[in-house]
Structure formats: C-alpha cells, structure tokens
Short mmCIF file of C-alpha atoms in Angstrom, two decimals:
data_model
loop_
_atom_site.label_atom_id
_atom_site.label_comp_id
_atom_site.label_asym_id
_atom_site.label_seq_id
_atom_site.Cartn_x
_atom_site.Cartn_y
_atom_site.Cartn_z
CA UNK A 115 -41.32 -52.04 130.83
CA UNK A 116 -44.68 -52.57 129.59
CA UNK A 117 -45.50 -54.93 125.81
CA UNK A 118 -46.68 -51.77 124.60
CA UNK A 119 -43.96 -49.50 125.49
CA UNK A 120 -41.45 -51.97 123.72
CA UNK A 121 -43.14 -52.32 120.54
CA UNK A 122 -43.40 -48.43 120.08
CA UNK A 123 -39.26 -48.35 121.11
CA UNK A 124 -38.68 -51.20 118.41
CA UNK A 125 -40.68 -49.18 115.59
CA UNK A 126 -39.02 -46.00 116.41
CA UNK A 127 -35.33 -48.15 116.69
CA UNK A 128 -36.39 -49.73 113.37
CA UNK A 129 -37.35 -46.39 111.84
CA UNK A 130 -34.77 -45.05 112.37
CA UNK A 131 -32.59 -47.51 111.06
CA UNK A 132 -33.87 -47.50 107.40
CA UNK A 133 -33.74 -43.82 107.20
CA UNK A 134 -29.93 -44.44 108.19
CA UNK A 135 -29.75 -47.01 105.50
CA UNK A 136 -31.77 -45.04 103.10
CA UNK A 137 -29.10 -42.11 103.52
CA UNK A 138 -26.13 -43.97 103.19
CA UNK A 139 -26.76 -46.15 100.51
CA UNK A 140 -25.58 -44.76 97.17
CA UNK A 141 -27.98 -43.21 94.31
CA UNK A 142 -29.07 -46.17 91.74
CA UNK A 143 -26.16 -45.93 89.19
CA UNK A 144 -27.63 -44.35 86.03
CA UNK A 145 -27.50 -46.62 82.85
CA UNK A 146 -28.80 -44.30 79.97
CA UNK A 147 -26.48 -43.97 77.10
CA UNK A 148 -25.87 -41.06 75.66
CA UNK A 149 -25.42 -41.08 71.76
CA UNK A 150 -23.57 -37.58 70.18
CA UNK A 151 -21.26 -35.85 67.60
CA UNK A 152 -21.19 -33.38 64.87
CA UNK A 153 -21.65 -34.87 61.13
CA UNK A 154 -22.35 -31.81 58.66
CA UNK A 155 -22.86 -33.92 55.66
CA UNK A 156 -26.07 -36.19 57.24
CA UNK A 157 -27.76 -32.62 57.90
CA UNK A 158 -31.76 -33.34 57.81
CA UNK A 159 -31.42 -36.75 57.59
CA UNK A 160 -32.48 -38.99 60.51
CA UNK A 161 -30.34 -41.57 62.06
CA UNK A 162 -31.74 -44.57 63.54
CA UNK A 163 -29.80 -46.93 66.17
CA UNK A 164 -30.63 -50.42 66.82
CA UNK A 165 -29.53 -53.56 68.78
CA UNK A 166 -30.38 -57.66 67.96
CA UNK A 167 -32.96 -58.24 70.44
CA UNK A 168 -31.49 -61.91 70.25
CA UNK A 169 -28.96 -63.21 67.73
CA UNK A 170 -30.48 -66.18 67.30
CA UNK A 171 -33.69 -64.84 65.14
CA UNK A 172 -31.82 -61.80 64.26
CA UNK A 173 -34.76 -59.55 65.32
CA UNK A 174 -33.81 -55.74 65.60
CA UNK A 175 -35.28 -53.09 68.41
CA UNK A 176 -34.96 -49.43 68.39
CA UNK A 177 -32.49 -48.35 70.49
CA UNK A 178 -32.95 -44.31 69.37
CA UNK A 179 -33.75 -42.55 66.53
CA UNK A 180 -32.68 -38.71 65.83
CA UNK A 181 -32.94 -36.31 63.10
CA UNK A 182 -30.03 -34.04 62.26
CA UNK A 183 -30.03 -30.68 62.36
CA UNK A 184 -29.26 -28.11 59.80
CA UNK A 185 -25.61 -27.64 61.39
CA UNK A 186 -25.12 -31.56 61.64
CA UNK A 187 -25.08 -31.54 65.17
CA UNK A 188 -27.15 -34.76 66.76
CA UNK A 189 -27.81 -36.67 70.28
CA UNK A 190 -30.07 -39.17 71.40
CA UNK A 191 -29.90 -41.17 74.74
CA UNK A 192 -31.82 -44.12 76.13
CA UNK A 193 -31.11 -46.36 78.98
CA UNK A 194 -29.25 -50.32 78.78
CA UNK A 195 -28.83 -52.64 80.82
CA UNK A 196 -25.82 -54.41 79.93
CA UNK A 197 -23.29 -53.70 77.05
CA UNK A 198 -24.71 -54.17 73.62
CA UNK A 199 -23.17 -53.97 69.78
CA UNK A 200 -25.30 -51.48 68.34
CA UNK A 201 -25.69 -50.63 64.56
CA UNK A 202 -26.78 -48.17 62.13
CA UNK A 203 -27.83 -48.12 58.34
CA UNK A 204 -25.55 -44.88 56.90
CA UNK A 205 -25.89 -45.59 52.58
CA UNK A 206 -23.38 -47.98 51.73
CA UNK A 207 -22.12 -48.53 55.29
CA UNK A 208 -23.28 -50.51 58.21
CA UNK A 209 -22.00 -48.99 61.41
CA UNK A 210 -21.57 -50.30 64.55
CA UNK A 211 -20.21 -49.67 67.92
CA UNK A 212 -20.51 -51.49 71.22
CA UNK A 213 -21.94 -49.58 74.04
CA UNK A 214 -22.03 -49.84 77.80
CA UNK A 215 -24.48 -48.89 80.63
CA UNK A 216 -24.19 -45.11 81.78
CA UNK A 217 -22.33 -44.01 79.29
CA UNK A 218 -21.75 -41.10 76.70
CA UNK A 219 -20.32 -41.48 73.44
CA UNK A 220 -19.33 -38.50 70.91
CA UNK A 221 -19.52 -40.21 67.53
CA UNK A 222 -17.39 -39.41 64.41
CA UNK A 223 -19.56 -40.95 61.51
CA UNK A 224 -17.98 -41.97 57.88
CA UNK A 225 -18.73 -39.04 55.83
CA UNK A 226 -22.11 -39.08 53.96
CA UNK A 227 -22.38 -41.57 50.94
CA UNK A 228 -24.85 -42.65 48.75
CA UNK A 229 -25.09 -46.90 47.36
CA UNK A 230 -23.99 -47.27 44.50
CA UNK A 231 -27.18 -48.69 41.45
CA UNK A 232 -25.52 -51.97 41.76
CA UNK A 233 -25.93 -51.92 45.68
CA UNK A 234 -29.44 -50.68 45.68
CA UNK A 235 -30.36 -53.19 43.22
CA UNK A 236 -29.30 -56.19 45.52
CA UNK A 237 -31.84 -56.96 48.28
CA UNK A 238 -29.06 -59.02 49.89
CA UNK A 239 -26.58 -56.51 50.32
CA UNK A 240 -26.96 -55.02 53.78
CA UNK A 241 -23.95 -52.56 54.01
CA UNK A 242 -20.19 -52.70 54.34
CA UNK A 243 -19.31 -52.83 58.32
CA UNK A 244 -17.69 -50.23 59.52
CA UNK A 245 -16.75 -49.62 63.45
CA UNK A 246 -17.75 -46.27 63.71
CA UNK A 247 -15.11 -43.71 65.37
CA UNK A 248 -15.51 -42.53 68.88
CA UNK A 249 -13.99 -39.05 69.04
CA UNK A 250 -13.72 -38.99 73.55
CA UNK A 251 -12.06 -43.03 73.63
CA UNK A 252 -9.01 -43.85 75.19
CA UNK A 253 -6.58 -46.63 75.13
CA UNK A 254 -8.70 -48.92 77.58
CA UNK A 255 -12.18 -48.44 76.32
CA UNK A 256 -13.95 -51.45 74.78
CA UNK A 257 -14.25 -50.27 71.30
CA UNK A 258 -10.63 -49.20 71.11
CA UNK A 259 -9.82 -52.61 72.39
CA UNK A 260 -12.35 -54.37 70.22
CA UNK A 261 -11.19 -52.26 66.52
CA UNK A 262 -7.10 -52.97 67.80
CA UNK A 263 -7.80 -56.99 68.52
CA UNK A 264 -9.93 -57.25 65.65
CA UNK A 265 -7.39 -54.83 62.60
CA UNK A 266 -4.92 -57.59 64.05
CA UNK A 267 -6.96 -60.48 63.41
CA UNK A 268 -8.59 -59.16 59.59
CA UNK A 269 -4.73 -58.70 58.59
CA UNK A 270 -3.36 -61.97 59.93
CA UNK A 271 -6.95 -63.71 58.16
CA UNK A 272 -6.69 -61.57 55.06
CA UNK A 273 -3.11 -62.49 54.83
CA UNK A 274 -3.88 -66.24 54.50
CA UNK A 275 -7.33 -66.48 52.75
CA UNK A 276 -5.93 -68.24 50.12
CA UNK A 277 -3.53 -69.95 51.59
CA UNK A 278 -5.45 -71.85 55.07
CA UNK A 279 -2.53 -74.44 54.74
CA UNK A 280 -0.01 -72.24 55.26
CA UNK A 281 -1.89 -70.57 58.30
CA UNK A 282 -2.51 -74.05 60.07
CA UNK A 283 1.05 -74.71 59.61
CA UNK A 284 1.94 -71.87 61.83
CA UNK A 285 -1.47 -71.66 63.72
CA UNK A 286 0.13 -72.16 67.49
CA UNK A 287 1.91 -68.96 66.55
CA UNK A 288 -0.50 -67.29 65.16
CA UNK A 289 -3.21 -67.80 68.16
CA UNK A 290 -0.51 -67.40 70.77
CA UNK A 291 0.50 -63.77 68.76
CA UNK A 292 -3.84 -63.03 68.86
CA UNK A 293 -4.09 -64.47 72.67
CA UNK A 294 -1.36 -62.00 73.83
CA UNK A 295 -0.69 -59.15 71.57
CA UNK A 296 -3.65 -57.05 72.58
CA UNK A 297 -4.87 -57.38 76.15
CA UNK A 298 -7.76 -55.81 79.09
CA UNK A 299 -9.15 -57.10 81.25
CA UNK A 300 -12.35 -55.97 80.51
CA UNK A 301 -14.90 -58.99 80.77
CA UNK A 302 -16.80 -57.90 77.41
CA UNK A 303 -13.35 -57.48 75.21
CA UNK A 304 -12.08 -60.97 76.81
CA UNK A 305 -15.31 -63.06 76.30
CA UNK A 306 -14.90 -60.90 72.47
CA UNK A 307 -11.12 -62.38 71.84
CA UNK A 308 -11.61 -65.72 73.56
CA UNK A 309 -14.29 -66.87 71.08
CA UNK A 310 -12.82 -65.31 68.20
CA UNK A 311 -9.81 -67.18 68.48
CA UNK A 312 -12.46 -69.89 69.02
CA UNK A 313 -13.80 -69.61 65.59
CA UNK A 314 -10.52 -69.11 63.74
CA UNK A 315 -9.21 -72.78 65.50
CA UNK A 316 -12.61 -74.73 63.20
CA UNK A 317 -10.51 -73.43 59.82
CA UNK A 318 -7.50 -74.23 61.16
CA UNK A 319 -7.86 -78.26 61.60
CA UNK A 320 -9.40 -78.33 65.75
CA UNK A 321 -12.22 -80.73 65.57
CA UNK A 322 -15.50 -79.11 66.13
CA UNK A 323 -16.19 -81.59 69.04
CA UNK A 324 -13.01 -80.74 70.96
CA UNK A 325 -14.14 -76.81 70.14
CA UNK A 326 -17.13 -77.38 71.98
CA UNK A 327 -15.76 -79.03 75.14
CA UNK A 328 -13.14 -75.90 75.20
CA UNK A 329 -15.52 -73.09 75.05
CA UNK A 330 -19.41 -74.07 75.26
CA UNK A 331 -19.16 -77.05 77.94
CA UNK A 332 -20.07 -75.66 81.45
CA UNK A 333 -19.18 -71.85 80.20
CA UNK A 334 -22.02 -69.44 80.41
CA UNK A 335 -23.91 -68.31 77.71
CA UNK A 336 -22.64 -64.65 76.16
CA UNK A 337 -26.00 -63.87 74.46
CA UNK A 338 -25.00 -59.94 73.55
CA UNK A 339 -21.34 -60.91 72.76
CA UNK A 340 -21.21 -61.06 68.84
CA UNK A 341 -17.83 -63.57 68.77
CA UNK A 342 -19.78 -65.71 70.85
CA UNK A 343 -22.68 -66.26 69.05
CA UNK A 344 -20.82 -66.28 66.00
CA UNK A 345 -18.81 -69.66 66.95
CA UNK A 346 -22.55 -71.35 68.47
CA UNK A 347 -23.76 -70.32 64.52
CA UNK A 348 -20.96 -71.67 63.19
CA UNK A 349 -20.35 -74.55 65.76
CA UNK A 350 -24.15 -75.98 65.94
CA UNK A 351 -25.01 -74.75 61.67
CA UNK A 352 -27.34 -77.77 60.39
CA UNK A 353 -27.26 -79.52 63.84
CA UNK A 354 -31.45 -80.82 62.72
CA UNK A 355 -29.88 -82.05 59.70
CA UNK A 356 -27.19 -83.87 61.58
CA UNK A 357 -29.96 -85.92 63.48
CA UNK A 358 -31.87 -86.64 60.52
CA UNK A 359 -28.52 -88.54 59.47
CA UNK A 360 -28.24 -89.89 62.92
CA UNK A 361 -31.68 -91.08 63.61
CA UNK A 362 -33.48 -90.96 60.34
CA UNK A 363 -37.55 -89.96 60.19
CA UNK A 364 -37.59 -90.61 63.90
CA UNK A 365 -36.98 -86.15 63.88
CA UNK A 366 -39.33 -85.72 61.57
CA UNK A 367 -41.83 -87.31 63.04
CA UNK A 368 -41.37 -86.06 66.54
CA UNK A 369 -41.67 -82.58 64.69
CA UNK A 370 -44.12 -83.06 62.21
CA UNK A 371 -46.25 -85.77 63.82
CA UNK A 372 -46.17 -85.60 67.94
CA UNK A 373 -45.14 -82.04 67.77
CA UNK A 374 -43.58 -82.86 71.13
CA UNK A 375 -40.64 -80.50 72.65
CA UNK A 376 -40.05 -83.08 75.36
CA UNK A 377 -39.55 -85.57 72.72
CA UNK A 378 -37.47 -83.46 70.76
CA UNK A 379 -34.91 -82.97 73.92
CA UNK A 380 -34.92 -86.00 74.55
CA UNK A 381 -33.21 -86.57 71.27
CA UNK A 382 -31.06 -83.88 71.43
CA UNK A 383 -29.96 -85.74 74.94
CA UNK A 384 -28.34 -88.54 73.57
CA UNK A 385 -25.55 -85.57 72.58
CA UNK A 386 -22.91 -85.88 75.22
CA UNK A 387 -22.26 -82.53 75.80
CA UNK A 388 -25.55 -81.22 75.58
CA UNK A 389 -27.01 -83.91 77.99
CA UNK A 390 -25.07 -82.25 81.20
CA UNK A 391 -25.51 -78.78 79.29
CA UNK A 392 -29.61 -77.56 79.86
CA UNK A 393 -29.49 -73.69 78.70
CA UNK A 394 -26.89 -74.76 75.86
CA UNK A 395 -29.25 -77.53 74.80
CA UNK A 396 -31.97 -74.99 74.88
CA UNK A 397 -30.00 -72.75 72.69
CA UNK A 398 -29.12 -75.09 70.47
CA UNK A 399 -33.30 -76.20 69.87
CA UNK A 400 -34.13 -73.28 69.01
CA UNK A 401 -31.39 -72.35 66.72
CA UNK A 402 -32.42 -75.75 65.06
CA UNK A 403 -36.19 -74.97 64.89
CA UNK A 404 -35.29 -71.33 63.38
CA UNK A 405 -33.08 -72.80 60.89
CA UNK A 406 -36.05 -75.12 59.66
CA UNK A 407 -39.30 -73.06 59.99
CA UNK A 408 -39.35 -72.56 56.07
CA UNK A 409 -37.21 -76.04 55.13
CA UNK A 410 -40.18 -77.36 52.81
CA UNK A 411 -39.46 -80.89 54.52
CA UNK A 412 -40.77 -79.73 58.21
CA UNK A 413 -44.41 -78.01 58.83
CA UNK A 414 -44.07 -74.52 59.83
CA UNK A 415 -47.69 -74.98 62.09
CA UNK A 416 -45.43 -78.11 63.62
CA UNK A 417 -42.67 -75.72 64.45
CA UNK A 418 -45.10 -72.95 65.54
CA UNK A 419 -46.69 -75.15 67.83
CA UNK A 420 -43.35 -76.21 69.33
CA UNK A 421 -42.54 -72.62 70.17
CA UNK A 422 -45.48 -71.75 71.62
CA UNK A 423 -45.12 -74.41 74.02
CA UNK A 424 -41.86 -73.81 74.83
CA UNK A 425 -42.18 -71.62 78.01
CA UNK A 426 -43.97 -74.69 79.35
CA UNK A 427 -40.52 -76.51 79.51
CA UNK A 428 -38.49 -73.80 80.15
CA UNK A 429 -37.92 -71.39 83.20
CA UNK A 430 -34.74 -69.01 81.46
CA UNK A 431 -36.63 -66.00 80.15
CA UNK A 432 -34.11 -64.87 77.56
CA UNK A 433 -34.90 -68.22 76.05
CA UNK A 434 -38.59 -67.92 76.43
CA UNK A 435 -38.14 -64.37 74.63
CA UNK A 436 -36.23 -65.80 71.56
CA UNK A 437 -38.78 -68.46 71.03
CA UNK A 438 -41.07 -65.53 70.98
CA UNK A 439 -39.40 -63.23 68.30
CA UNK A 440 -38.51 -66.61 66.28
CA UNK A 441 -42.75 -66.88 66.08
CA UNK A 442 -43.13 -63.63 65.47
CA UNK A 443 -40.88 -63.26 62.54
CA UNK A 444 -41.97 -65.98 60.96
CA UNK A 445 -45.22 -65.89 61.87
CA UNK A 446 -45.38 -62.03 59.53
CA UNK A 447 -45.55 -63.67 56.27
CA UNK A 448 -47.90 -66.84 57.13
CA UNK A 449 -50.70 -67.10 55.12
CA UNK A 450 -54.01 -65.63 56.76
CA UNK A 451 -51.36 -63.22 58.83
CA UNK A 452 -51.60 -59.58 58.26
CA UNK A 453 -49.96 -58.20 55.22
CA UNK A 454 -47.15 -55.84 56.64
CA UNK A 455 -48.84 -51.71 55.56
CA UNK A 456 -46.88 -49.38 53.74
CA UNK A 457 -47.68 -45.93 52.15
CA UNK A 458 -45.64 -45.46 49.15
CA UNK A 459 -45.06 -43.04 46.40
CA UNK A 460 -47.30 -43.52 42.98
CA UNK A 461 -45.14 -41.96 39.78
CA UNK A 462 -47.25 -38.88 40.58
CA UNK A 463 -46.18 -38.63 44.42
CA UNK A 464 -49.50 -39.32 44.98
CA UNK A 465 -49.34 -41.10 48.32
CA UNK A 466 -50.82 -45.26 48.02
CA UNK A 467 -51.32 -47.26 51.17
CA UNK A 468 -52.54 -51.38 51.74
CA UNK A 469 -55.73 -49.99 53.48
CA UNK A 470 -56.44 -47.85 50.15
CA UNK A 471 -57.22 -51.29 48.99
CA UNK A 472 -59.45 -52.71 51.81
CA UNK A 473 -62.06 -54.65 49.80
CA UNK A 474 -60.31 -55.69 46.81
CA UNK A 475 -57.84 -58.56 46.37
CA UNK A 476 -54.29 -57.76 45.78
CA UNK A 477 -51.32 -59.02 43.46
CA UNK A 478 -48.36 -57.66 44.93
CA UNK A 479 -45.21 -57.77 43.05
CA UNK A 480 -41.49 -56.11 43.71
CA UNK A 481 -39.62 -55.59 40.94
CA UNK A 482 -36.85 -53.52 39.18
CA UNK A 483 -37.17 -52.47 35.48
CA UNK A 484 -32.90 -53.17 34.93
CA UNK A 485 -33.84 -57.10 36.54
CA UNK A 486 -34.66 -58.79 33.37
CA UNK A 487 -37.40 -61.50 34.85
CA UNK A 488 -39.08 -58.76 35.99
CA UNK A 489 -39.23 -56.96 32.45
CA UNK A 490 -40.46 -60.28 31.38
CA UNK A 491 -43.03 -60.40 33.87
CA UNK A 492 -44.29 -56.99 33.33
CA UNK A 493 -46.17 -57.78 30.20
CA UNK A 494 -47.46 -60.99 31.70
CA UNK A 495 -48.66 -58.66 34.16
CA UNK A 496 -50.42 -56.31 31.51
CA UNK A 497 -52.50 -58.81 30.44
CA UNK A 498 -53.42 -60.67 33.60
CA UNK A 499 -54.56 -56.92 34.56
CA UNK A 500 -56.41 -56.24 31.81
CA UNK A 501 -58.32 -59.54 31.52
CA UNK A 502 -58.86 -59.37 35.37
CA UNK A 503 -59.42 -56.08 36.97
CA UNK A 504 -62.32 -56.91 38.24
CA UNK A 505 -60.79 -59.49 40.05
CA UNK A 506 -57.98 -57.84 41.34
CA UNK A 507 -55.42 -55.03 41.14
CA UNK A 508 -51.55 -55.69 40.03
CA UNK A 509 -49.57 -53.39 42.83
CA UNK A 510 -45.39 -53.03 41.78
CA UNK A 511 -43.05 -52.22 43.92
CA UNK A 512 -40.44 -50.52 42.63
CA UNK A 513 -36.52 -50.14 43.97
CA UNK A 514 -35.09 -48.41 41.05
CA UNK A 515 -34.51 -44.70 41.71
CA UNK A 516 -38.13 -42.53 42.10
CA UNK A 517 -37.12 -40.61 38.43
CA UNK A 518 -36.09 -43.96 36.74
CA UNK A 519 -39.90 -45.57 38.05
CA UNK A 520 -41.60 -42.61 36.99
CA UNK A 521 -39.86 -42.72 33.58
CA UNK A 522 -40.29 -46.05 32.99
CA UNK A 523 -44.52 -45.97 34.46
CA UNK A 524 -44.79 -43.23 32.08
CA UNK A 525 -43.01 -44.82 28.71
CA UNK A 526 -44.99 -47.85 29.26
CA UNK A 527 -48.09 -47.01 30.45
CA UNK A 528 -49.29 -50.36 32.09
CA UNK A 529 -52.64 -50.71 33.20
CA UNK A 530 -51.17 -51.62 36.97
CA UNK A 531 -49.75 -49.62 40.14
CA UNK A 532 -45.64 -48.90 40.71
CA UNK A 533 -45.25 -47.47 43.79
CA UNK A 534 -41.43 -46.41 45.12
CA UNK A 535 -39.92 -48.11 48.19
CA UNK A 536 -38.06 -44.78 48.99
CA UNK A 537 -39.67 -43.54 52.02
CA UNK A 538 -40.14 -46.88 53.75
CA UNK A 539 -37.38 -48.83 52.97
CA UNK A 540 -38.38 -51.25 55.40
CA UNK A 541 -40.88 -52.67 53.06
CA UNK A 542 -37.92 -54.76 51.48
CA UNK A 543 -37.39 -55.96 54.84
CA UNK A 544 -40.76 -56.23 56.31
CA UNK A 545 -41.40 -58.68 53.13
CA UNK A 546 -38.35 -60.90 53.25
CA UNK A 547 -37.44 -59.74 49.99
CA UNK A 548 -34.06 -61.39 49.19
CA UNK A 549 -34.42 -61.86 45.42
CA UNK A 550 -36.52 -60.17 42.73
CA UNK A 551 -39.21 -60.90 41.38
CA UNK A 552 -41.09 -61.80 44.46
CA UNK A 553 -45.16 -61.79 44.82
CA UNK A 554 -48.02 -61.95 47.27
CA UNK A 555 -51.03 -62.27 47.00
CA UNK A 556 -53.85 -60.22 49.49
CA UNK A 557 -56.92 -60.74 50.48
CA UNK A 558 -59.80 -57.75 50.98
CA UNK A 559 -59.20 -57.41 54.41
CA UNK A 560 -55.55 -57.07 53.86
CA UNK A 561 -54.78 -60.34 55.39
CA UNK A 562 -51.90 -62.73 52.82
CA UNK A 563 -53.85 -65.29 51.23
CA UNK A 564 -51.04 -66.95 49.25
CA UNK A 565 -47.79 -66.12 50.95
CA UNK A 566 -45.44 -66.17 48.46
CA UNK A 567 -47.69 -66.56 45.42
CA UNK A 568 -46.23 -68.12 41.65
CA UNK A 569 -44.44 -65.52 39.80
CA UNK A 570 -46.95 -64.44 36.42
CA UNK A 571 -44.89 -66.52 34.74
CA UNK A 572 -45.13 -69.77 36.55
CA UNK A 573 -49.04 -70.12 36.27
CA UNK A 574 -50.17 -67.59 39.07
CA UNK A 575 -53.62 -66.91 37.30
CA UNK A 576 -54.41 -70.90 37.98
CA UNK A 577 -53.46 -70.01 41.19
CA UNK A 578 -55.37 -66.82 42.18
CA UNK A 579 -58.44 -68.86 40.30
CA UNK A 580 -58.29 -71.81 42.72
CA UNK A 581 -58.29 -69.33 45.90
CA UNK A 582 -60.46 -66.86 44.69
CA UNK A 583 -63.64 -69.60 44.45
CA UNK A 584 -62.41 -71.51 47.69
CA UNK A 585 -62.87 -67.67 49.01
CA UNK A 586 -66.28 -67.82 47.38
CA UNK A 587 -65.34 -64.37 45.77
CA UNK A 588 -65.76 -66.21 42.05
#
C-alpha cells in the first residue's frame, strides 16, 4: 500500500476517533449558581451578593446584584468555581451562606429591618451575622451541616466565656463531643470543623507552636474556607512584630532600607516550620506586609515596592493575586492617588459629585451632628470657610438620617457643603472611615493631596497653607 494511501487511512482512522470521543464524553458540568426566594418585605429594594476575593486583604467582588420586585420575588445567578461563603448587607444583619458550583439555592431572608441610630452612627459596626435560611436543604447539605456544627460549638463557647478555666478543665471532652457529634464527609464541612476545633485548642492551653505543626505543617492551604483562615489570622497575628523582637532593626531595615523580598524570606526562613513550608511562608509575608502597610514605623512606598515585586519570586497565582488587591487597597487612599467619586445628596436633593469640583481644592470632612468633636469642629469649620473660600471649599459628609442633615444645614446655616451618604453608602467604605471626624484634603484634579489631613482642630489651616504654596496655588 502506497505512503499516500496510508496517511489518508490514518486521518480518516484518526477522524473518526475524536468524533467518537467527542460523542461520548460528557457535557462540561455547569457551575452557575442560582440565587432565589420570595421576601415581601425587601420589595424594591436591591440585594447585592458578594464573596472575599482573598481573606487575607479582605477585598470584596460582586458575586450578583438584583432588585426586588413589587411581589418580593428575586433571582440572580452567576457561575463559581469552587465553593465560596458568600454575604450580604440586609440593615442590621450580615448574611451569609456558603455556596457550591452548579447549584440553586431558594433563600428565606430575615424579615426586613432597619439599624437602629446607634448602629448607623458607628462606622465600625458591620452587621450582626446571620446564616441565612435555605428553604430546598436537606440533612446533608453544607450549610445545614455548617449552622448544626457551628449552634453546637456557639453554645458549648457561650457556655464558658467567662469561665475558660473551667472549659480547659474538661477540653478533651469537649473537642472529642465537637469532633464527633456532627459528622459528613463533605470535604468543605470537614476542612470547616477541623480548623475550628483548631482555633478553640489556642484558648484552651495548646501551644501555638504545637497548633501549627498539627494543622498548617505540610497541609494544603484552604484559601475560601473561613475556619481556616481564621486560625492562620489568629495563629500568625503580629508575626512582623515577633521578628522585630527576634532580630531587632535588622526587619526594618530589610523593609525600609533594601526593600528586598528575598531578604525578607530569608528571615522568615530561620522559622522551622516555615523553612520546609514555601506557599505557607508566602502566606504568612504577606499577611505580615498587610498588617504593617499603615504601622507609622514601616514606609508604605517600602511595602508597595515589595508587593509589586512579588510575582518576581513567586509562581502560585492566588498569591500573586492577593499581593495585588493588598496594593490596591491600600494604594486608594495614598496621597497623589485618586480621590474615590461619589454623587451625594445636598439638603436640597440637589445632586453634588467630586468632579463638580474639578479645579478647586477640597476639604473633605465626615461627620455626624449627635458626635460631639464634630459639633466642635463645625464652627472651626465656619470660619476656616469664611476666611478661605477662595482657597478652598469645606465639603461634609453627613451619616445622620437625610431629614436630621437637612434640619440641622438649615438651623445653622454654615457657609460649607453637607451632603448625605444615603445613596452610596459605600463612601464610608471607599474612605476607610472607621471613626468620626475624619478629613481629606483634594487637590483640583481630584487627586488626595493630604491623605488623611489634621482635623480643624489640630492646626489643619497650617497644613493646607504649607501644601497649597509647595502646589504653587498660593
């Protein structure tokens, strides 16, 4: 048989053989999620669900959001790759629920609450958890599995909170009762249990070293499983400060002064367990450089640098992408960074956004008129206003209630801006407020020029004076 002949019989032989394959293989397995239920009292409002991209730098992505409709009916679906805990802001509550790869879920929200004034008033609080019910669950899916381990382990802990010594006393007991009370073999729920028992052995008198040779040495790293990355938290808190006691201004002057990342695991080496340990010891850098990026005693550009150059030593992507989102939420509120936009409400829902106030330099303040400092600083604010206002313009940011700004702007009648947080309640967030007052100060082009400035009462004029003429703008 001619070369010819047998190259055309192979072709048609192999032809045939991936259609045969292409047949019988199965369909790709679908992994979108499907989010539903029925939850009259949310009608109009709109639901947003979101994941930790990493749990390290606690950045949030968008998993779906939905608006519900006049009957309270919603759904909203997306795809995932590998199960998740997701959560959602509903007033007072947090919710969460952990979902998994091709799967539907009909939801059964907490009926519809508003915060309380004393909740709304604290930028810290950031809702009471609450596993949200899953109306079509049965008696082997995770988050029946995950809610019956963990009511077992809040009433055991709640039990004993103020009495640790008499928990430790019985604490082989109480972990063997939490090892084998509730059980699956699901991998998720058993990676969930294992390092929640984990954390409770720390309070409980297990040396942290002995912890970490159990359950971190040579076990792979759970990055979506909440317990897990709880007990690293926990397990590896201050670990920068712990080799500043070790090895003195040697750290700080591998960070601050080489800015070198080789240099920096080198040191973290000389840990025993980390030394055999590569992706752990990666982990446990980065968790150390986010812990530190605003610790006055390191420089952020230092730290900055270090992260940026950290794909250069490292081939594990989900690592490479956490040294990313650390940058980038740090980087937001640099000086010469971008001040994060908004588009408030004035007191006469007259819509005010940043770029309303391209060309003009920017004192941006968030307040409440019930926090006393920022009463104070209101008539501080009056006259630095009125003395410069062709300097700048005083901006307020308001989280009482809309009527309660609107009284108060009214009553008053100060020369500067309030504007209400209502409709983008992200603001609070986008800013890192965590305590009121709080202040920035912005550039013309929108850009934060001191980031965060003095409070009016701590000299901020002398401020704004020395970087308005090294702007050249006095």
């Amino acid at each position: 048989m001619s070369t010819t002949v047998n190259r055309i019989l192979t072709r048609l032989f192999l032809l045939h053989l991936f259609a045969a394959v292409a047949f019988t293989s199965p369909a790709a397995k679908d992994t979108t999620v499907l989010l539903e239920g029925r939850a009259p009292s949310y009608a109009q409002s709109t639901i947003t669900f979101y994941q930790y991209s990493d749990y390290i730098s606690q950045d949030t992505s968008r998993l779906c959001q939905v608006t519900v409709d006049q009957q309270g009916s919603f759904s909203c679906s997306f795809p995932l790759e590998h199960t998740i805990k997701a959560f959602t802001d509903l007033g007072p509550y947090k919710g969460f629920v952990f979902l998994e790869p091709g799967k539907q879920y009909q939801l059964s929200l907490p009926p519809r609450e508003e915060k309380t004034q004393a909740q709304k008033l604290n930028p810290f609080f950031e809702g009471i958890p609450v596993h949200i019910g899953i109306k079509n669950t049965t008696p082997n899916e995770l988050n029946y599995k995950i809610n019956q381990f963990s009511s077992l382990y809040n009433r055991i802990v709640n039990e004993n909170v103020n009495n640790i010594k008499n928990l430790a006393q019985k604490r082989d007991s109480v972990l063997r009762l939490l090892d084998t009370m509730v059980r699956a073999e699901h991998p998720f729920f058993k990676a969930f249990k294992r390092y929640k028992i984990a954390g409770l052995k720390l309070p409980l008198g297990f040396p942290a070293e002995k912890i970490k040779a159990t359950y971190l040495n040579g076990e792979p790293i759970h990055y979506d499983n909440p317990a897990y990355m709880d007990l690293f938290s926990t397990l590896y808190e201050g670990y920068f400060q712990d080799l500043f006691s070790s090895h003195g201004n040697k750290l700080y002057g591998i960070i601050n002064g080489k800015q070198s990342y080789t240099l920096l695991d080198s040191l973290c080496r000389q840990d025993t367990l980390l030394a055999g340990n590569p992706g752990l010891r990666e982990l446990v850098i980065l968790n150390g450089l986010n812990s530190v990026y605003h610790d006055e005693r390191f420089n952020p550009r230092a730290i900055d640098h270090l992260l940026e150059a950290f794909s250069q030593h490292s081939g594990n992507s989900r690592h490479i992408q956490i040294a990313h989102n650390i940058r980038q939420n740090n980087q937001v509120l640099m000086p010469g960074q971008q001040a994060p936009d908004f588009c408030l409400y004035d007191p006469d829902s007259n819509q005010v956004c940043l770029k309303d106030f391209k060309g003009q330099y920017i004192y941006l303040g968030f307040c409440n008129s019930k926090n006393y400092s920022c009463i104070r600083d209101y008539q501080i604010l009056k006259n630095l206003q009125d003395k410069h206002k062709k300097h700048f313009q005083v901006v307020i940011i308001s989280n009482n209630s809309f009527d309660a700004m609107a009284r108060y702007a009214e009553h008053h009648d100060y020369p500067f801006i309030f504007l209400h947080y209502g409709n983008q309640k992200e603001v609070l967030r986008d800013y890192r407020i965590r305590a009121m007052p709080t202040y920035y100060f912005i550039d013309p082009e929108g850009r934060l020029s001191i980031s965060p400035a003095a409070p009016p009462s701590e000299n901020a004029e002398e401020q704004i004076y020395r970087r308005m003429k090294s702007d050249g703008a006095l």
